[in-house]
CSV table of C-alpha atoms and ligand atoms in Angstrom, one decimal:
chain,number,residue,atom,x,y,z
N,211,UNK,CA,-16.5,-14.5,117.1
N,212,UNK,CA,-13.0,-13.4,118.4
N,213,UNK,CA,-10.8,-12.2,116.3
N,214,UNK,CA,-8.5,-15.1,115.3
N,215,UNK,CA,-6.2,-16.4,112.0
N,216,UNK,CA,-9.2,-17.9,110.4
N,217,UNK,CA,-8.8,-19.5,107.1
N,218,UNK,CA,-11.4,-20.8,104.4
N,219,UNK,CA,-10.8,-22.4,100.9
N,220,UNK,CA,-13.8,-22.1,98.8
N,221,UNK,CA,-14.0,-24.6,95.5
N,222,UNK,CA,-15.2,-22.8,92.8
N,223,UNK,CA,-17.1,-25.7,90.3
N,224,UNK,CA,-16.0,-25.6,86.9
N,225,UNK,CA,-16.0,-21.4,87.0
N,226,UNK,CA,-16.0,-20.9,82.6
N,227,UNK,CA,-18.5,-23.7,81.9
N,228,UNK,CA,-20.8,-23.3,85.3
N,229,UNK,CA,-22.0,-19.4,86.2
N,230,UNK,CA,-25.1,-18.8,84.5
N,231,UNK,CA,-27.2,-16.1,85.6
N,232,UNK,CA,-24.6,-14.2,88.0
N,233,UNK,CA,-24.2,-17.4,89.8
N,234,UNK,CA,-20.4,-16.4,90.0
N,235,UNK,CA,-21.9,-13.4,92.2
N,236,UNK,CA,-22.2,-16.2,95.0
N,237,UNK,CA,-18.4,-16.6,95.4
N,238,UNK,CA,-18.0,-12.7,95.7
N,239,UNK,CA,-20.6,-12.5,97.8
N,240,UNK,CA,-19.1,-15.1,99.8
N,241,UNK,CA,-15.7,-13.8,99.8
N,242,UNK,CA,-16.8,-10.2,101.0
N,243,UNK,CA,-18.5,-11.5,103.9
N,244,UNK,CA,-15.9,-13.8,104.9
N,245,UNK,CA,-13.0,-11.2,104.9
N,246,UNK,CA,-15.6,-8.5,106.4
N,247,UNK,CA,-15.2,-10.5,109.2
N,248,UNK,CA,-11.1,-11.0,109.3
N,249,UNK,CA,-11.6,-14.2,107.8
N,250,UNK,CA,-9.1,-14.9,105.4
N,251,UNK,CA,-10.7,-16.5,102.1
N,252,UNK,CA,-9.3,-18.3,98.8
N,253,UNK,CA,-11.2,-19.5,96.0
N,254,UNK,CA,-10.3,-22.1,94.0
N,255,UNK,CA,-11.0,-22.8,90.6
N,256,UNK,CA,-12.2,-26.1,90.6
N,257,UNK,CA,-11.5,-27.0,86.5
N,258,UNK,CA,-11.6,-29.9,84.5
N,259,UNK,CA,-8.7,-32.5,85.1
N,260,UNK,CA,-7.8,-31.0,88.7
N,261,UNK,CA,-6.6,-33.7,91.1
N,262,UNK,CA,-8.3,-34.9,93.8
N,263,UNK,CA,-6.0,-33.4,96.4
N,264,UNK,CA,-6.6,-29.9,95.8
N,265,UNK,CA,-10.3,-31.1,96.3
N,266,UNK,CA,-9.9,-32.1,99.4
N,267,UNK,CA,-7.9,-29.1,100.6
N,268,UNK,CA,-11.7,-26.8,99.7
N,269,UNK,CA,-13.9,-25.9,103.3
N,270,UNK,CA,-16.6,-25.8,101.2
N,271,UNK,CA,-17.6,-25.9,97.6
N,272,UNK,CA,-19.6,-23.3,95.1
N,273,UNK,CA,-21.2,-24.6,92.1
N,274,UNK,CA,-23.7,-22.9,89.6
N,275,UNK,CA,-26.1,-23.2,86.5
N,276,UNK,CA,-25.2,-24.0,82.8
N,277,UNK,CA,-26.7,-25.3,79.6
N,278,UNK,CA,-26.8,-28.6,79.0
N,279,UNK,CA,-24.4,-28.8,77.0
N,280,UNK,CA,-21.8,-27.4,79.6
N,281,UNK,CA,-23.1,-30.2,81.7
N,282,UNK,CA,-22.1,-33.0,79.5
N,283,UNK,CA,-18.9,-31.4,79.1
N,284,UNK,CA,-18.2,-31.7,82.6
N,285,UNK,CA,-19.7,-35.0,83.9
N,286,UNK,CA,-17.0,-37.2,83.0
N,287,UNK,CA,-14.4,-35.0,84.9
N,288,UNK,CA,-17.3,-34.9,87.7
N,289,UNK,CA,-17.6,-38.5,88.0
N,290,UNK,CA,-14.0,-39.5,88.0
N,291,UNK,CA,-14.3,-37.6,91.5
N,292,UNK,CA,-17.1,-38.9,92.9
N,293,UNK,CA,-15.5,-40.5,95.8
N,294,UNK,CA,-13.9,-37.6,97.1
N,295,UNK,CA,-17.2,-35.5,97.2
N,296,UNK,CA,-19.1,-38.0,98.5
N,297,UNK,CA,-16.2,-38.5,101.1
N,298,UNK,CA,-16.3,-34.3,101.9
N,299,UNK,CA,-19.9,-34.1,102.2
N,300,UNK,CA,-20.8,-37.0,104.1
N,301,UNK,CA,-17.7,-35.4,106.6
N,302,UNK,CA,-20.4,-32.1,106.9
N,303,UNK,CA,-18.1,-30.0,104.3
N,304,UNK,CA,-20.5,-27.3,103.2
N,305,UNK,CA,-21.8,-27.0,99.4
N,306,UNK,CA,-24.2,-24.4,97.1
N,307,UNK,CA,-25.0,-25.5,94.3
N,308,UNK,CA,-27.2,-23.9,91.6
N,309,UNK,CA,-29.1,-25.3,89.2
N,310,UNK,CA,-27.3,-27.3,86.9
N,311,UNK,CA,-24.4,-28.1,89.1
N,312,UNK,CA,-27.3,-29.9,91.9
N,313,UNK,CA,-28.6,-31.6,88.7
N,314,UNK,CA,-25.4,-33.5,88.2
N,315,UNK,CA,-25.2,-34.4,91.8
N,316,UNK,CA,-28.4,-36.7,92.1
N,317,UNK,CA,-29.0,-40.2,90.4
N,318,UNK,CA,-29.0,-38.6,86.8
N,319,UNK,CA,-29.9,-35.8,84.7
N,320,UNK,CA,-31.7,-36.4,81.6
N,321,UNK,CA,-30.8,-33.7,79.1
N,322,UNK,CA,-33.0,-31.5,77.0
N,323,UNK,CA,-32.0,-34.0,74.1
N,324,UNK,CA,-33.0,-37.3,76.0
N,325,UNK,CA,-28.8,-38.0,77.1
N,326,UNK,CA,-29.2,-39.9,80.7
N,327,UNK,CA,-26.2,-38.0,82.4
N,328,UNK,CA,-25.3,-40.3,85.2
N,329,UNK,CA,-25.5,-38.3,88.8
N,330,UNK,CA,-22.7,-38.4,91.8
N,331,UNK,CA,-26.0,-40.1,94.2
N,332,UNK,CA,-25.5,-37.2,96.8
N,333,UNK,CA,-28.8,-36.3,97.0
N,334,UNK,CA,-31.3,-39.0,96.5
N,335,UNK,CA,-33.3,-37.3,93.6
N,336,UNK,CA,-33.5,-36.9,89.9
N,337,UNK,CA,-33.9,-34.8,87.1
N,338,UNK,CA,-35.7,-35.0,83.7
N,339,UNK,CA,-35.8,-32.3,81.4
N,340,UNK,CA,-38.8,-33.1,79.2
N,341,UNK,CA,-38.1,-31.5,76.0
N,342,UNK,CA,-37.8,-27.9,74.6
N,343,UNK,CA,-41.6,-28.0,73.9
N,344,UNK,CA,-42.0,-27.7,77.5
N,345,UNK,CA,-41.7,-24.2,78.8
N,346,UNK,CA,-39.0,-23.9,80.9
N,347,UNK,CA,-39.5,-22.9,84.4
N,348,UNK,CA,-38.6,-18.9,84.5
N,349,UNK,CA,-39.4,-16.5,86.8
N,350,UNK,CA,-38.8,-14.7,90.1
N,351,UNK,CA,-39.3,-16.9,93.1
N,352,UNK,CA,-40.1,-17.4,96.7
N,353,UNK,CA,-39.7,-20.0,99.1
N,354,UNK,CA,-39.9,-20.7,102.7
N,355,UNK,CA,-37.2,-22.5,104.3
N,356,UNK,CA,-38.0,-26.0,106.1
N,357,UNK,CA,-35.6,-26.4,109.0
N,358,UNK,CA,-34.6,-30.0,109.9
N,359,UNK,CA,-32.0,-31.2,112.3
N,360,UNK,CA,-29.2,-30.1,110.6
N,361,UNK,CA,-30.1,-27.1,108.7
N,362,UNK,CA,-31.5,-24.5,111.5
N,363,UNK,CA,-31.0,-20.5,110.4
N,364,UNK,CA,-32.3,-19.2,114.0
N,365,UNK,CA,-33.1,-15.3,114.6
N,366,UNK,CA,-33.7,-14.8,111.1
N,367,UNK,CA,-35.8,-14.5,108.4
N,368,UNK,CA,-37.6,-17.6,106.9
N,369,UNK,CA,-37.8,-16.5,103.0
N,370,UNK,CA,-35.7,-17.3,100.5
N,371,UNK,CA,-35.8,-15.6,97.6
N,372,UNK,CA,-34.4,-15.7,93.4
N,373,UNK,CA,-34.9,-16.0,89.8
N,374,UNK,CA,-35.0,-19.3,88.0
N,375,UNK,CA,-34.8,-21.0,84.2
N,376,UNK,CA,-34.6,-24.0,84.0
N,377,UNK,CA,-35.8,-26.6,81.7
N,378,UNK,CA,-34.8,-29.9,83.9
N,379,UNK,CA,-37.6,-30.8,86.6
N,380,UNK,CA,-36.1,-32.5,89.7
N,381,UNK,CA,-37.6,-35.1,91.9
N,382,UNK,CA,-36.9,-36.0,95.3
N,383,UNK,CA,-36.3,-39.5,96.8
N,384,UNK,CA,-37.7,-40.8,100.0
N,385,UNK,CA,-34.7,-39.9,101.3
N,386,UNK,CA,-34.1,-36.6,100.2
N,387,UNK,CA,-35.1,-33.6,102.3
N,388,UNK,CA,-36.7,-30.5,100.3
N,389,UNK,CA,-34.5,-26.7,101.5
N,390,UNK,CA,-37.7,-25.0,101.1
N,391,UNK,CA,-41.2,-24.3,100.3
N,392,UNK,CA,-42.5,-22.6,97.1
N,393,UNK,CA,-44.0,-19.2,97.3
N,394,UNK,CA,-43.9,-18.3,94.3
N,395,UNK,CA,-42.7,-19.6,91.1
N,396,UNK,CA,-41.6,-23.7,90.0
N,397,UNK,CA,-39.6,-24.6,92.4
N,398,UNK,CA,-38.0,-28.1,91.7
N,399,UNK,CA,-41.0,-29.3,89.2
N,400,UNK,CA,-43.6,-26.8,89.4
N,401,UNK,CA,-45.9,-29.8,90.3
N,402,UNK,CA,-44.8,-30.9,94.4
N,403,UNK,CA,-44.7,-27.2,96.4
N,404,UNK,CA,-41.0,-28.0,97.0
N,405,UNK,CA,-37.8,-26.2,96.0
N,406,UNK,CA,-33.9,-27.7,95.8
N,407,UNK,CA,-32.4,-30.0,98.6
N,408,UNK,CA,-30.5,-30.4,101.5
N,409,UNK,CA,-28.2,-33.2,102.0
N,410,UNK,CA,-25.8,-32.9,105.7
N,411,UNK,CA,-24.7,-29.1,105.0
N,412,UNK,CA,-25.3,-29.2,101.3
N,413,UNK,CA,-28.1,-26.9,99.7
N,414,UNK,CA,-28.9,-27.3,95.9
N,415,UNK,CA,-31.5,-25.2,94.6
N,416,UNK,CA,-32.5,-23.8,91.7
N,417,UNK,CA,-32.3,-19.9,92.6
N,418,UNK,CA,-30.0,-17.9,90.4
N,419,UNK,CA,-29.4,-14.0,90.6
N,420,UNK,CA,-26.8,-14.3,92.6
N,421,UNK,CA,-28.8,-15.6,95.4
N,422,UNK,CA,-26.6,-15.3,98.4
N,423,UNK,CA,-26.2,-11.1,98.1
N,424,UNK,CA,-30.3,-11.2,98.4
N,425,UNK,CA,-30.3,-13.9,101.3
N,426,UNK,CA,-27.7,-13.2,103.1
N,427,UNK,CA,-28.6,-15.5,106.3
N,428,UNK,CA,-27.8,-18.9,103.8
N,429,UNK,CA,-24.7,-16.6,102.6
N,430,UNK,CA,-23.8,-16.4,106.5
N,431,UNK,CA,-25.1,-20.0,107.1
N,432,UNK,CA,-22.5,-21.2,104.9
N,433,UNK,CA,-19.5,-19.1,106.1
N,434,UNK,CA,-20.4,-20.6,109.9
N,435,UNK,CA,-20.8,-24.3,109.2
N,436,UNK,CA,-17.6,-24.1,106.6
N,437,UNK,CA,-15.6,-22.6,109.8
N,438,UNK,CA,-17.4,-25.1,112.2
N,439,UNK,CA,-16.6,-27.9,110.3
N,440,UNK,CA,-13.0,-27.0,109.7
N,441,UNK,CA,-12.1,-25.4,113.3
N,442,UNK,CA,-14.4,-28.3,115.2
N,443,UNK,CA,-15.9,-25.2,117.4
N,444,UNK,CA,-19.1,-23.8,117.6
N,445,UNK,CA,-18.7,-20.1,116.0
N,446,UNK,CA,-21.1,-17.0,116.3
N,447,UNK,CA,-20.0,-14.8,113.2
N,448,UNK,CA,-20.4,-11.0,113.9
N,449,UNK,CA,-23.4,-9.3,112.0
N,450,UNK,CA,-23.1,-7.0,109.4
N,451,UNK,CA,-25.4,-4.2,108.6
N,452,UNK,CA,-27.5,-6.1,106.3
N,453,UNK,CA,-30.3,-3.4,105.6
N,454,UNK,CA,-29.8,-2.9,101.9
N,455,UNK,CA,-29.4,-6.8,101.6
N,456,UNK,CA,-32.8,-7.3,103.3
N,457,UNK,CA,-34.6,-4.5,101.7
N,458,UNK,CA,-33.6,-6.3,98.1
N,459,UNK,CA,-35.0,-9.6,99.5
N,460,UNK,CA,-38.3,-7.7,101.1
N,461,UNK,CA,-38.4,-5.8,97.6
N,462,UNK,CA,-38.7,-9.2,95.7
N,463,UNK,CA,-40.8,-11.0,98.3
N,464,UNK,CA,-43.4,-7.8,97.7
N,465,UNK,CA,-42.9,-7.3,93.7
N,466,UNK,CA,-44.1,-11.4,94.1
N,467,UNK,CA,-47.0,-10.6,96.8
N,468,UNK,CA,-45.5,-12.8,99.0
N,469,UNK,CA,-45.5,-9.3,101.3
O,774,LIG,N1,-29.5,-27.1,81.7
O,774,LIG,C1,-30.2,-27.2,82.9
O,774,LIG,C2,-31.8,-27.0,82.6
O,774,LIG,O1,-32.1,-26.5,81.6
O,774,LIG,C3,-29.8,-26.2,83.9
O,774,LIG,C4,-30.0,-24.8,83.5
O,774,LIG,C5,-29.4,-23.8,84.5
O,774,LIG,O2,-28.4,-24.1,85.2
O,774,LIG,N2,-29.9,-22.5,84.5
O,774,LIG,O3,-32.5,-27.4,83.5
């Protein structure tokens, strides 16, 4: 990519009340790579009562994980903006989001306590959490990415790789294509083999840790199609040396025997 005044906004989701697990680690992670390539980056705290406008102005957005009751502080403030995501992400803006924060962006989450949160109906799925009698789903996990038409990572590994907890069990619609396959661990349910979602350049999934620094082809995924999108060019980022990165991912992948 040739060196040129390259910009990106990043929208950081409700940053106090949405970074469990070193979720916030994404949006460094994100940042560093950006600017390691000259490529100026802002992130913007996304907070409760923020107009639509400075929405709109994000190149992507960065959500993670939180209790539920973090999530029912939020949803109201979410759902007054539903139009404007639904308007950004259906344009191909790019999105992560972790956990809770995909949870709130499907038909509905229903809490731990039986509250049906209504969803933002981006991704055609739901979520039930069943109780605190059922374990939650906690581990380190695996999965193997499912290309489709939009999402293609080529010349690079297919793993993916995390830790989860969650209590909430998601389940996708007919029209809701799964981001990968599990390896190891729960994955959306623990019951269908499938883990998170993709919707245009969206990717919810449920792997915490920070989980760009230890994949750091979806980190580089993103930082492409958020420049793609906003430039309307094809771009070719230039590689960085990624060993440590991809000997923490191979590390996990073996402690699992997925290697
Ligand atoms: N509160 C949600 C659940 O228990 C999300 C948890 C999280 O983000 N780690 O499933």
């Amino acid at each position: 990519m040739k060196k040129g005044n390259y910009k990106l906004t990043v929208g950081w989701l409700y940053p106090d009340l949405m970074s469990t697990y070193g979720d916030r680690g994404n949006i460094i992670c994100f940042k560093r790579r950006s600017e390691w390539r000259n490529i100026k980056t802002e992130v913007f705290p996304i907070e409760v009562g923020l107009s639509n406008k400075h929405i709109e102005n994000c190149d992507l957005i960065i959500g993670g994980g939180a209790q539920d009751r973090q999530q029912e502080i939020v949803i109201k403030d979410l759902l007054s903006k539903k139009t404007v995501y639904k308007k950004l992400f259906k344009r191909g803006i790019p999105g992560l989001f972790v956990c809770g924060s995909p949870q709130l962006l499907g038909h509905y989450y229903m809490t731990a306590n039986g509250k049906k949160l209504p969803g933002l109906d981006i991704f055609d799925f739901v979520t039930k959490h069943f109780g605190n009698n059922k374990p939650r789903c906690i581990g380190n996990t695996a999965g193997e990415l499912i290309p489709n038409s939009k999402f293609q990572i080529p010349n690079s590994k297919k793993t993916i790789v995390g830790f989860e907890n969650h209590g909430g069990r998601t389940y996708l619609g007919s029209n809701c294509k799964p981001f990968a396959k599990v390896l190891k661990g729960y994955g959306n349910n623990g019951e269908d083999g499938y883990e998170g979602a993709l919707y245009n350049n969206v990717i919810a999934c449920y792997y915490h840790g920070p989980f760009l620094p230890k994949n750091p082809h979806i980190a580089d995924w993103l930082i492409t199609k958020s420049l793609e999108i906003k430039y309307e060019k094809s771009i070719e980022l230039e590689p960085l040396d990624d060993a440590l990165e991809w000997r923490a991912h191979e590390f996990i992948l073996h402690k699992l025997g997925v290697r």
